[in-house]
Amino acid sequence: FAQYGSDFFIPPPAPQGNRFSVAEIKEPTNELKNSAAGGRLAHIFSGWDLSLFYLDGWDHFPAFHRITSTGAALSYFPEHHRLAQFGLTLAKDLAGAVVKSEAIYGLGKFFSVSDLDETDGVLKNDALDYMLGLDYTFKERVAANLQLIGRTMIDKTEGSHRLKEQHTAMTLRLRTDFLDFRLVPEVLVVGTIGARDLMVRPKMSYKHGNHWGFAVGADLFDGITEGLFGQFGDKDRMYAEIKFFL
């Protein structure tokens, strides 16, 4: 979660034309009552790896509570909330490919909304997050990972029609290597289904000896200004890295 004021900060859903400010994130205090707890059961049957899990912890993504509204200026207070989640994972090796899936049901997750009729700017709603994935290596050279990722709103509360009921995206990662794994080119593509919203991240890494690593890459964005990636359409960047390993 990028901090307010940084290049890749994702702003709260303020109504169009409204100026806003964002306070510091309210983090859970370091007390026993704020601990997280969960459990997991796993079993393999007929080659299928199945696991069920439960987690009672904190939502990693804060909700933007709207705390003041003066004219066209809005103030937001980001806060993490407790979130109970049930989930399952399923995976199997099929004809050289690994098929995997995951589903997570969140109970009472807080979502930020732009509607000024919602006094504090948030709605509480159940949500189902899911992922379907495929891993495959072509010619023992090019590793590919394809994923379908989505979210569906469940048990909509009053006013939750203002939340998008379905959101789906696809990701594709390709990676290979040369010179005995020393030179590694890769690319990640993420796109929203049903909207022009895209991120492409090419990267080239090189390891020299046992201690030095070098990399160059880029983060490229395109799409509608309301999109997760399209809003950063004017912030494409290139970067270089130098690493030293002890």
PDB file of C-alpha atoms in Angstrom:
ATOM      1  CA  PHE A   1       0.000   0.000   0.000  1.00  0.00           C
ATOM      2  CA  ALA A   2       1.743   3.148  -1.248  1.00  0.00           C
ATOM      3  CA  GLN A   3       1.813   6.094   1.133  1.00  0.00           C
ATOM      4  CA  TYR A   4      -0.151   9.285   0.476  1.00  0.00           C
ATOM      5  CA  GLY A   5       1.926  11.622  -1.684  1.00  0.00           C
ATOM      6  CA  SER A   6       3.982   8.887  -3.373  1.00  0.00           C
ATOM      7  CA  ASP A   7       3.903   8.352  -7.148  1.00  0.00           C
ATOM      8  CA  PHE A   8       1.834   5.173  -6.949  1.00  0.00           C
ATOM      9  CA  PHE A   9      -0.563   6.078  -4.157  1.00  0.00           C
ATOM     10  CA  ILE A  10      -4.068   4.780  -4.949  1.00  0.00           C
ATOM     11  CA  PRO A  11      -6.387   7.616  -3.927  1.00  0.00           C
ATOM     12  CA  PRO A  12      -9.666   7.198  -2.036  1.00  0.00           C
ATOM     13  CA  PRO A  13     -12.801   7.200  -4.232  1.00  0.00           C
ATOM     14  CA  ALA A  14     -13.508  10.908  -3.812  1.00  0.00           C
ATOM     15  CA  PRO A  15     -16.362  12.323  -5.927  1.00  0.00           C
ATOM     16  CA  GLN A  16     -15.122  13.890  -9.144  1.00  0.00           C
ATOM     17  CA  GLY A  17     -14.144  17.522  -8.690  1.00  0.00           C
ATOM     18  CA  ASN A  18     -13.524  17.272  -4.944  1.00  0.00           C
ATOM     19  CA  ARG A  19     -10.154  18.049  -3.425  1.00  0.00           C
ATOM     20  CA  PHE A  20      -9.042  15.764  -0.597  1.00  0.00           C
ATOM     21  CA  SER A  21      -6.375  15.141   2.005  1.00  0.00           C
ATOM     22  CA  VAL A  22      -5.388  11.856   3.663  1.00  0.00           C
ATOM     23  CA  ALA A  23      -4.300  11.434   7.274  1.00  0.00           C
ATOM     24  CA  GLU A  24      -1.747   8.861   8.438  1.00  0.00           C
ATOM     25  CA  ILE A  25      -2.888   5.249   8.433  1.00  0.00           C
ATOM     26  CA  LYS A  26      -4.275   4.030  11.732  1.00  0.00           C
ATOM     27  CA  GLU A  27      -2.366   0.826  12.438  1.00  0.00           C
ATOM     28  CA  PRO A  28      -3.451  -1.778  15.027  1.00  0.00           C
ATOM     29  CA  THR A  29      -1.651  -1.345  18.334  1.00  0.00           C
ATOM     30  CA  ASN A  30       0.867  -3.984  19.419  1.00  0.00           C
ATOM     31  CA  GLU A  31      -1.392  -5.706  21.957  1.00  0.00           C
ATOM     32  CA  LEU A  32      -2.463  -9.287  22.520  1.00  0.00           C
ATOM     33  CA  LYS A  33      -6.072  -8.469  21.634  1.00  0.00           C
ATOM     34  CA  ASN A  34      -4.892  -7.455  18.150  1.00  0.00           C
ATOM     35  CA  SER A  35      -3.233 -10.792  17.419  1.00  0.00           C
ATOM     36  CA  ALA A  36      -4.167 -12.907  14.405  1.00  0.00           C
ATOM     37  CA  ALA A  37      -5.061 -16.599  14.620  1.00  0.00           C
ATOM     38  CA  GLY A  38      -6.010 -19.278  12.162  1.00  0.00           C
ATOM     39  CA  GLY A  39      -5.768 -22.910  11.164  1.00  0.00           C
ATOM     40  CA  ARG A  40      -5.238 -25.084   8.114  1.00  0.00           C
ATOM     41  CA  LEU A  41      -6.163 -28.648   7.133  1.00  0.00           C
ATOM     42  CA  ALA A  42      -4.559 -30.322   4.119  1.00  0.00           C
ATOM     43  CA  HIS A  43      -5.113 -33.638   2.349  1.00  0.00           C
ATOM     44  CA  ILE A  44      -4.036 -35.259  -0.920  1.00  0.00           C
ATOM     45  CA  PHE A  45      -6.536 -37.453  -2.747  1.00  0.00           C
ATOM     46  CA  SER A  46      -6.141 -38.938  -6.252  1.00  0.00           C
ATOM     47  CA  GLY A  47      -3.255 -36.551  -6.904  1.00  0.00           C
ATOM     48  CA  TRP A  48      -5.242 -33.451  -5.894  1.00  0.00           C
ATOM     49  CA  ASP A  49      -3.686 -31.316  -3.158  1.00  0.00           C
ATOM     50  CA  LEU A  50      -6.550 -29.800  -1.162  1.00  0.00           C
ATOM     51  CA  SER A  51      -6.334 -27.486   1.817  1.00  0.00           C
ATOM     52  CA  LEU A  52      -8.926 -25.635   3.883  1.00  0.00           C
ATOM     53  CA  PHE A  53      -8.034 -22.711   6.107  1.00  0.00           C
ATOM     54  CA  TYR A  54      -9.453 -20.044   8.402  1.00  0.00           C
ATOM     55  CA  LEU A  55      -7.832 -16.786   9.468  1.00  0.00           C
ATOM     56  CA  ASP A  56      -9.048 -14.159  11.892  1.00  0.00           C
ATOM     57  CA  GLY A  57      -6.705 -11.224  11.453  1.00  0.00           C
ATOM     58  CA  TRP A  58      -6.379  -7.778   9.921  1.00  0.00           C
ATOM     59  CA  ASP A  59      -7.204  -6.611   6.423  1.00  0.00           C
ATOM     60  CA  HIS A  60      -3.913  -5.615   4.774  1.00  0.00           C
ATOM     61  CA  PHE A  61      -5.721  -2.919   2.773  1.00  0.00           C
ATOM     62  CA  PRO A  62      -7.058   0.001   4.834  1.00  0.00           C
ATOM     63  CA  ALA A  63     -10.516   1.470   4.278  1.00  0.00           C
ATOM     64  CA  PHE A  64     -10.673   5.215   3.667  1.00  0.00           C
ATOM     65  CA  HIS A  65     -13.073   6.666   6.227  1.00  0.00           C
ATOM     66  CA  ARG A  66     -14.323  10.105   5.289  1.00  0.00           C
ATOM     67  CA  ILE A  67     -14.167  12.194   8.452  1.00  0.00           C
ATOM     68  CA  THR A  68     -14.878  15.778   7.311  1.00  0.00           C
ATOM     69  CA  SER A  69     -16.449  17.507   4.351  1.00  0.00           C
ATOM     70  CA  THR A  70     -16.046  21.259   3.970  1.00  0.00           C
ATOM     71  CA  GLY A  71     -17.282  22.570   0.643  1.00  0.00           C
ATOM     72  CA  ALA A  72     -15.350  20.781  -2.101  1.00  0.00           C
ATOM     73  CA  ALA A  73     -12.588  19.608   0.269  1.00  0.00           C
ATOM     74  CA  LEU A  74     -12.723  16.126   1.783  1.00  0.00           C
ATOM     75  CA  SER A  75     -10.569  14.530   4.488  1.00  0.00           C
ATOM     76  CA  TYR A  76      -9.932  10.796   4.750  1.00  0.00           C
ATOM     77  CA  PHE A  77      -8.664   8.626   7.575  1.00  0.00           C
ATOM     78  CA  PRO A  78      -7.313   5.232   6.380  1.00  0.00           C
ATOM     79  CA  GLU A  79      -7.799   2.467   8.937  1.00  0.00           C
ATOM     80  CA  HIS A  80      -7.172  -1.285   9.020  1.00  0.00           C
ATOM     81  CA  HIS A  81     -10.067  -3.463  10.208  1.00  0.00           C
ATOM     82  CA  ARG A  82     -10.291  -6.988  11.515  1.00  0.00           C
ATOM     83  CA  LEU A  83     -11.315  -9.488   8.866  1.00  0.00           C
ATOM     84  CA  ALA A  84     -12.370 -13.120   9.215  1.00  0.00           C
ATOM     85  CA  GLN A  85     -11.612 -15.251   6.147  1.00  0.00           C
ATOM     86  CA  PHE A  86     -12.437 -18.818   5.117  1.00  0.00           C
ATOM     87  CA  GLY A  87     -10.669 -20.346   2.146  1.00  0.00           C
ATOM     88  CA  LEU A  88      -9.538 -23.348   0.171  1.00  0.00           C
ATOM     89  CA  THR A  89      -6.752 -24.160  -2.246  1.00  0.00           C
ATOM     90  CA  LEU A  90      -6.619 -26.937  -4.830  1.00  0.00           C
ATOM     91  CA  ALA A  91      -3.719 -28.017  -7.056  1.00  0.00           C
ATOM     92  CA  LYS A  92      -2.767 -30.921  -9.326  1.00  0.00           C
ATOM     93  CA  ASP A  93      -0.085 -31.836 -11.839  1.00  0.00           C
ATOM     94  CA  LEU A  94      -1.766 -32.610 -15.184  1.00  0.00           C
ATOM     95  CA  ALA A  95       0.261 -33.653 -18.236  1.00  0.00           C
ATOM     96  CA  GLY A  96       3.266 -31.596 -17.209  1.00  0.00           C
ATOM     97  CA  ALA A  97       1.244 -28.548 -16.199  1.00  0.00           C
ATOM     98  CA  VAL A  98       0.304 -27.530 -12.678  1.00  0.00           C
ATOM     99  CA  VAL A  99      -3.320 -26.468 -12.308  1.00  0.00           C
ATOM    100  CA  LYS A 100      -4.151 -24.551  -9.143  1.00  0.00           C
ATOM    101  CA  SER A 101      -7.009 -22.585  -7.676  1.00  0.00           C
ATOM    102  CA  GLU A 102      -7.807 -20.619  -4.553  1.00  0.00           C
ATOM    103  CA  ALA A 103     -10.974 -19.115  -3.107  1.00  0.00           C
ATOM    104  CA  ILE A 104     -11.250 -16.834  -0.062  1.00  0.00           C
ATOM    105  CA  TYR A 105     -14.504 -15.699   1.519  1.00  0.00           C
ATOM    106  CA  GLY A 106     -14.162 -12.501   3.567  1.00  0.00           C
ATOM    107  CA  LEU A 107     -16.778 -11.742   6.216  1.00  0.00           C
ATOM    108  CA  GLY A 108     -17.651  -8.074   6.639  1.00  0.00           C
ATOM    109  CA  LYS A 109     -14.859  -6.427   4.675  1.00  0.00           C
ATOM    110  CA  PHE A 110     -14.881  -2.609   4.633  1.00  0.00           C
ATOM    111  CA  PHE A 111     -14.978  -0.979   1.180  1.00  0.00           C
ATOM    112  CA  SER A 112     -14.479   2.707   0.385  1.00  0.00           C
ATOM    113  CA  VAL A 113     -17.179   4.390  -1.741  1.00  0.00           C
ATOM    114  CA  SER A 114     -17.511   7.818  -3.338  1.00  0.00           C
ATOM    115  CA  ASP A 115     -21.182   8.366  -2.518  1.00  0.00           C
ATOM    116  CA  LEU A 116     -21.516  11.352  -0.177  1.00  0.00           C
ATOM    117  CA  ASP A 117     -24.777   9.879   1.172  1.00  0.00           C
ATOM    118  CA  GLU A 118     -22.597   7.379   3.045  1.00  0.00           C
ATOM    119  CA  THR A 119     -21.622   9.494   6.047  1.00  0.00           C
ATOM    120  CA  ASP A 120     -18.211   7.936   6.671  1.00  0.00           C
ATOM    121  CA  GLY A 121     -17.518   6.898   3.077  1.00  0.00           C
ATOM    122  CA  VAL A 122     -17.351   3.125   3.693  1.00  0.00           C
ATOM    123  CA  LEU A 123     -19.628   0.126   3.292  1.00  0.00           C
ATOM    124  CA  LYS A 124     -19.313  -3.260   4.993  1.00  0.00           C
ATOM    125  CA  ASN A 125     -19.849  -6.204   2.687  1.00  0.00           C
ATOM    126  CA  ASP A 126     -18.930  -9.886   2.282  1.00  0.00           C
ATOM    127  CA  ALA A 127     -16.723 -10.699  -0.710  1.00  0.00           C
ATOM    128  CA  LEU A 128     -15.462 -13.808  -2.496  1.00  0.00           C
ATOM    129  CA  ASP A 129     -11.961 -13.570  -3.986  1.00  0.00           C
ATOM    130  CA  TYR A 130     -10.831 -16.350  -6.317  1.00  0.00           C
ATOM    131  CA  MET A 131      -7.917 -17.382  -8.499  1.00  0.00           C
ATOM    132  CA  LEU A 132      -7.496 -20.003 -11.234  1.00  0.00           C
ATOM    133  CA  GLY A 133      -3.944 -20.603 -12.379  1.00  0.00           C
ATOM    134  CA  LEU A 134      -1.805 -22.682 -14.722  1.00  0.00           C
ATOM    135  CA  ASP A 135       1.984 -23.222 -14.613  1.00  0.00           C
ATOM    136  CA  TYR A 136       3.702 -24.752 -17.637  1.00  0.00           C
ATOM    137  CA  THR A 137       7.246 -24.829 -19.018  1.00  0.00           C
ATOM    138  CA  PHE A 138       7.596 -24.795 -22.807  1.00  0.00           C
ATOM    139  CA  LYS A 139      10.441 -26.912 -24.219  1.00  0.00           C
ATOM    140  CA  GLU A 140      11.990 -26.937 -20.735  1.00  0.00           C
ATOM    141  CA  ARG A 141      13.066 -23.352 -21.430  1.00  0.00           C
ATOM    142  CA  VAL A 142      10.243 -20.850 -21.001  1.00  0.00           C
ATOM    143  CA  ALA A 143       8.309 -20.938 -17.735  1.00  0.00           C
ATOM    144  CA  ALA A 144       4.785 -19.539 -18.080  1.00  0.00           C
ATOM    145  CA  ASN A 145       2.259 -18.686 -15.411  1.00  0.00           C
ATOM    146  CA  LEU A 146      -1.314 -17.716 -16.353  1.00  0.00           C
ATOM    147  CA  GLN A 147      -3.862 -16.594 -13.755  1.00  0.00           C
ATOM    148  CA  LEU A 148      -7.476 -15.494 -13.708  1.00  0.00           C
ATOM    149  CA  ILE A 149      -8.185 -13.381 -10.624  1.00  0.00           C
ATOM    150  CA  GLY A 150     -11.581 -12.084  -9.574  1.00  0.00           C
ATOM    151  CA  ARG A 151     -13.800 -10.730  -6.834  1.00  0.00           C
ATOM    152  CA  THR A 152     -17.550 -11.121  -6.414  1.00  0.00           C
ATOM    153  CA  MET A 153     -19.635  -9.206  -3.878  1.00  0.00           C
ATOM    154  CA  ILE A 154     -21.763 -11.460  -1.680  1.00  0.00           C
ATOM    155  CA  ASP A 155     -24.770 -10.719   0.552  1.00  0.00           C
ATOM    156  CA  LYS A 156     -24.996  -7.080  -0.485  1.00  0.00           C
ATOM    157  CA  THR A 157     -26.071  -4.727   2.295  1.00  0.00           C
ATOM    158  CA  GLU A 158     -28.189  -1.629   1.777  1.00  0.00           C
ATOM    159  CA  GLY A 159     -26.358   0.792  -0.479  1.00  0.00           C
ATOM    160  CA  SER A 160     -23.791  -1.756  -1.641  1.00  0.00           C
ATOM    161  CA  HIS A 161     -25.170  -1.525  -5.195  1.00  0.00           C
ATOM    162  CA  ARG A 162     -22.709   1.335  -5.473  1.00  0.00           C
ATOM    163  CA  LEU A 163     -19.912  -1.226  -5.234  1.00  0.00           C
ATOM    164  CA  LYS A 164     -18.867  -2.990  -8.421  1.00  0.00           C
ATOM    165  CA  GLU A 165     -20.377  -6.466  -8.060  1.00  0.00           C
ATOM    166  CA  GLN A 166     -17.761  -8.252 -10.188  1.00  0.00           C
ATOM    167  CA  HIS A 167     -14.119  -7.504 -10.973  1.00  0.00           C
ATOM    168  CA  THR A 168     -11.925  -9.853 -13.025  1.00  0.00           C
ATOM    169  CA  ALA A 169      -8.334  -9.610 -14.223  1.00  0.00           C
ATOM    170  CA  MET A 170      -5.775 -11.841 -15.939  1.00  0.00           C
ATOM    171  CA  THR A 171      -2.039 -12.077 -15.431  1.00  0.00           C
ATOM    172  CA  LEU A 172       0.651 -13.660 -17.596  1.00  0.00           C
ATOM    173  CA  ARG A 173       4.275 -14.127 -16.535  1.00  0.00           C
ATOM    174  CA  LEU A 174       6.956 -15.472 -18.888  1.00  0.00           C
ATOM    175  CA  ARG A 175      10.508 -16.244 -17.764  1.00  0.00           C
ATOM    176  CA  THR A 176      13.524 -17.976 -19.232  1.00  0.00           C
ATOM    177  CA  ASP A 177      17.277 -18.013 -18.676  1.00  0.00           C
ATOM    178  CA  PHE A 178      20.600 -18.089 -20.497  1.00  0.00           C
ATOM    179  CA  LEU A 179      24.258 -18.600 -19.559  1.00  0.00           C
ATOM    180  CA  ASP A 180      23.499 -21.209 -16.883  1.00  0.00           C
ATOM    181  CA  PHE A 181      20.804 -19.146 -15.144  1.00  0.00           C
ATOM    182  CA  ARG A 182      22.971 -16.033 -14.978  1.00  0.00           C
ATOM    183  CA  LEU A 183      20.945 -14.024 -17.519  1.00  0.00           C
ATOM    184  CA  VAL A 184      17.194 -14.050 -16.809  1.00  0.00           C
ATOM    185  CA  PRO A 185      14.696 -12.122 -18.977  1.00  0.00           C
ATOM    186  CA  GLU A 186      11.074 -12.026 -17.805  1.00  0.00           C
ATOM    187  CA  VAL A 187       7.870 -10.103 -18.339  1.00  0.00           C
ATOM    188  CA  LEU A 188       4.659  -9.714 -16.334  1.00  0.00           C
ATOM    189  CA  VAL A 189       1.411  -8.561 -17.972  1.00  0.00           C
ATOM    190  CA  VAL A 190      -1.694  -7.727 -15.904  1.00  0.00           C
ATOM    191  CA  GLY A 191      -4.969  -6.634 -17.487  1.00  0.00           C
ATOM    192  CA  THR A 192      -8.526  -6.038 -16.357  1.00  0.00           C
ATOM    193  CA  ILE A 193     -11.192  -7.992 -18.240  1.00  0.00           C
ATOM    194  CA  GLY A 194     -13.976  -5.833 -19.650  1.00  0.00           C
ATOM    195  CA  ALA A 195     -12.045  -2.561 -19.446  1.00  0.00           C
ATOM    196  CA  ARG A 196      -8.938  -1.034 -20.995  1.00  0.00           C
ATOM    197  CA  ASP A 197      -6.636  -1.232 -17.997  1.00  0.00           C
ATOM    198  CA  LEU A 198      -3.161  -2.724 -18.358  1.00  0.00           C
ATOM    199  CA  MET A 199       0.263  -2.986 -16.730  1.00  0.00           C
ATOM    200  CA  VAL A 200       3.368  -4.468 -18.401  1.00  0.00           C
ATOM    201  CA  ARG A 201       6.583  -5.077 -16.429  1.00  0.00           C
ATOM    202  CA  PRO A 202       9.581  -6.319 -18.482  1.00  0.00           C
ATOM    203  CA  LYS A 203      12.804  -7.068 -16.600  1.00  0.00           C
ATOM    204  CA  MET A 204      16.300  -8.368 -17.402  1.00  0.00           C
ATOM    205  CA  SER A 205      18.522  -9.695 -14.593  1.00  0.00           C
ATOM    206  CA  TYR A 206      22.157 -10.726 -14.666  1.00  0.00           C
ATOM    207  CA  LYS A 207      24.208 -12.382 -11.922  1.00  0.00           C
ATOM    208  CA  HIS A 208      27.975 -11.944 -11.996  1.00  0.00           C
ATOM    209  CA  GLY A 209      29.881 -14.418  -9.859  1.00  0.00           C
ATOM    210  CA  ASN A 210      28.600 -15.161  -6.375  1.00  0.00           C
ATOM    211  CA  HIS A 211      28.212 -11.616  -5.093  1.00  0.00           C
ATOM    212  CA  TRP A 212      26.957  -9.214  -7.753  1.00  0.00           C
ATOM    213  CA  GLY A 213      23.550  -8.876  -9.358  1.00  0.00           C
ATOM    214  CA  PHE A 214      22.335  -6.361 -11.947  1.00  0.00           C
ATOM    215  CA  ALA A 215      18.870  -5.697 -13.362  1.00  0.00           C
ATOM    216  CA  VAL A 216      17.063  -3.264 -15.648  1.00  0.00           C
ATOM    217  CA  GLY A 217      13.325  -3.068 -16.088  1.00  0.00           C
ATOM    218  CA  ALA A 218      10.275  -0.924 -16.670  1.00  0.00           C
ATOM    219  CA  ASP A 219       6.762  -0.384 -15.306  1.00  0.00           C
ATOM    220  CA  LEU A 220       4.371   0.551 -18.137  1.00  0.00           C
ATOM    221  CA  PHE A 221       0.721   1.525 -17.618  1.00  0.00           C
ATOM    222  CA  ASP A 222      -2.188   2.106 -19.987  1.00  0.00           C
ATOM    223  CA  GLY A 223      -5.947   2.382 -19.758  1.00  0.00           C
ATOM    224  CA  ILE A 224      -8.841   4.487 -18.593  1.00  0.00           C
ATOM    225  CA  THR A 225      -8.112   7.041 -15.875  1.00  0.00           C
ATOM    226  CA  GLU A 226     -10.560   5.299 -13.527  1.00  0.00           C
ATOM    227  CA  GLY A 227      -8.680   2.000 -13.835  1.00  0.00           C
ATOM    228  CA  LEU A 228      -6.304   0.518 -11.290  1.00  0.00           C
ATOM    229  CA  PHE A 229      -3.386   0.875 -13.740  1.00  0.00           C
ATOM    230  CA  GLY A 230      -4.730   3.481 -16.142  1.00  0.00           C
ATOM    231  CA  GLN A 231      -4.673   6.147 -13.425  1.00  0.00           C
ATOM    232  CA  PHE A 232      -0.852   5.912 -13.580  1.00  0.00           C
ATOM    233  CA  GLY A 233      -0.743   6.244 -17.383  1.00  0.00           C
ATOM    234  CA  ASP A 234       1.546   9.285 -17.185  1.00  0.00           C
ATOM    235  CA  LYS A 235       3.931   7.643 -14.700  1.00  0.00           C
ATOM    236  CA  ASP A 236       5.683   4.976 -16.791  1.00  0.00           C
ATOM    237  CA  ARG A 237       9.170   4.419 -15.463  1.00  0.00           C
ATOM    238  CA  MET A 238      12.434   2.603 -16.130  1.00  0.00           C
ATOM    239  CA  TYR A 239      14.810   1.493 -13.401  1.00  0.00           C
ATOM    240  CA  ALA A 240      18.169  -0.155 -12.779  1.00  0.00           C
ATOM    241  CA  GLU A 241      19.314  -2.238  -9.803  1.00  0.00           C
ATOM    242  CA  ILE A 242      22.725  -3.235  -8.440  1.00  0.00           C
ATOM    243  CA  LYS A 243      22.832  -5.854  -5.691  1.00  0.00           C
ATOM    244  CA  PHE A 244      25.676  -7.233  -3.610  1.00  0.00           C
ATOM    245  CA  PHE A 245      25.240 -10.653  -1.970  1.00  0.00           C
ATOM    246  CA  LEU A 246      27.319 -11.564   1.076  1.00  0.00           C
TER     247      LEU A 246
END
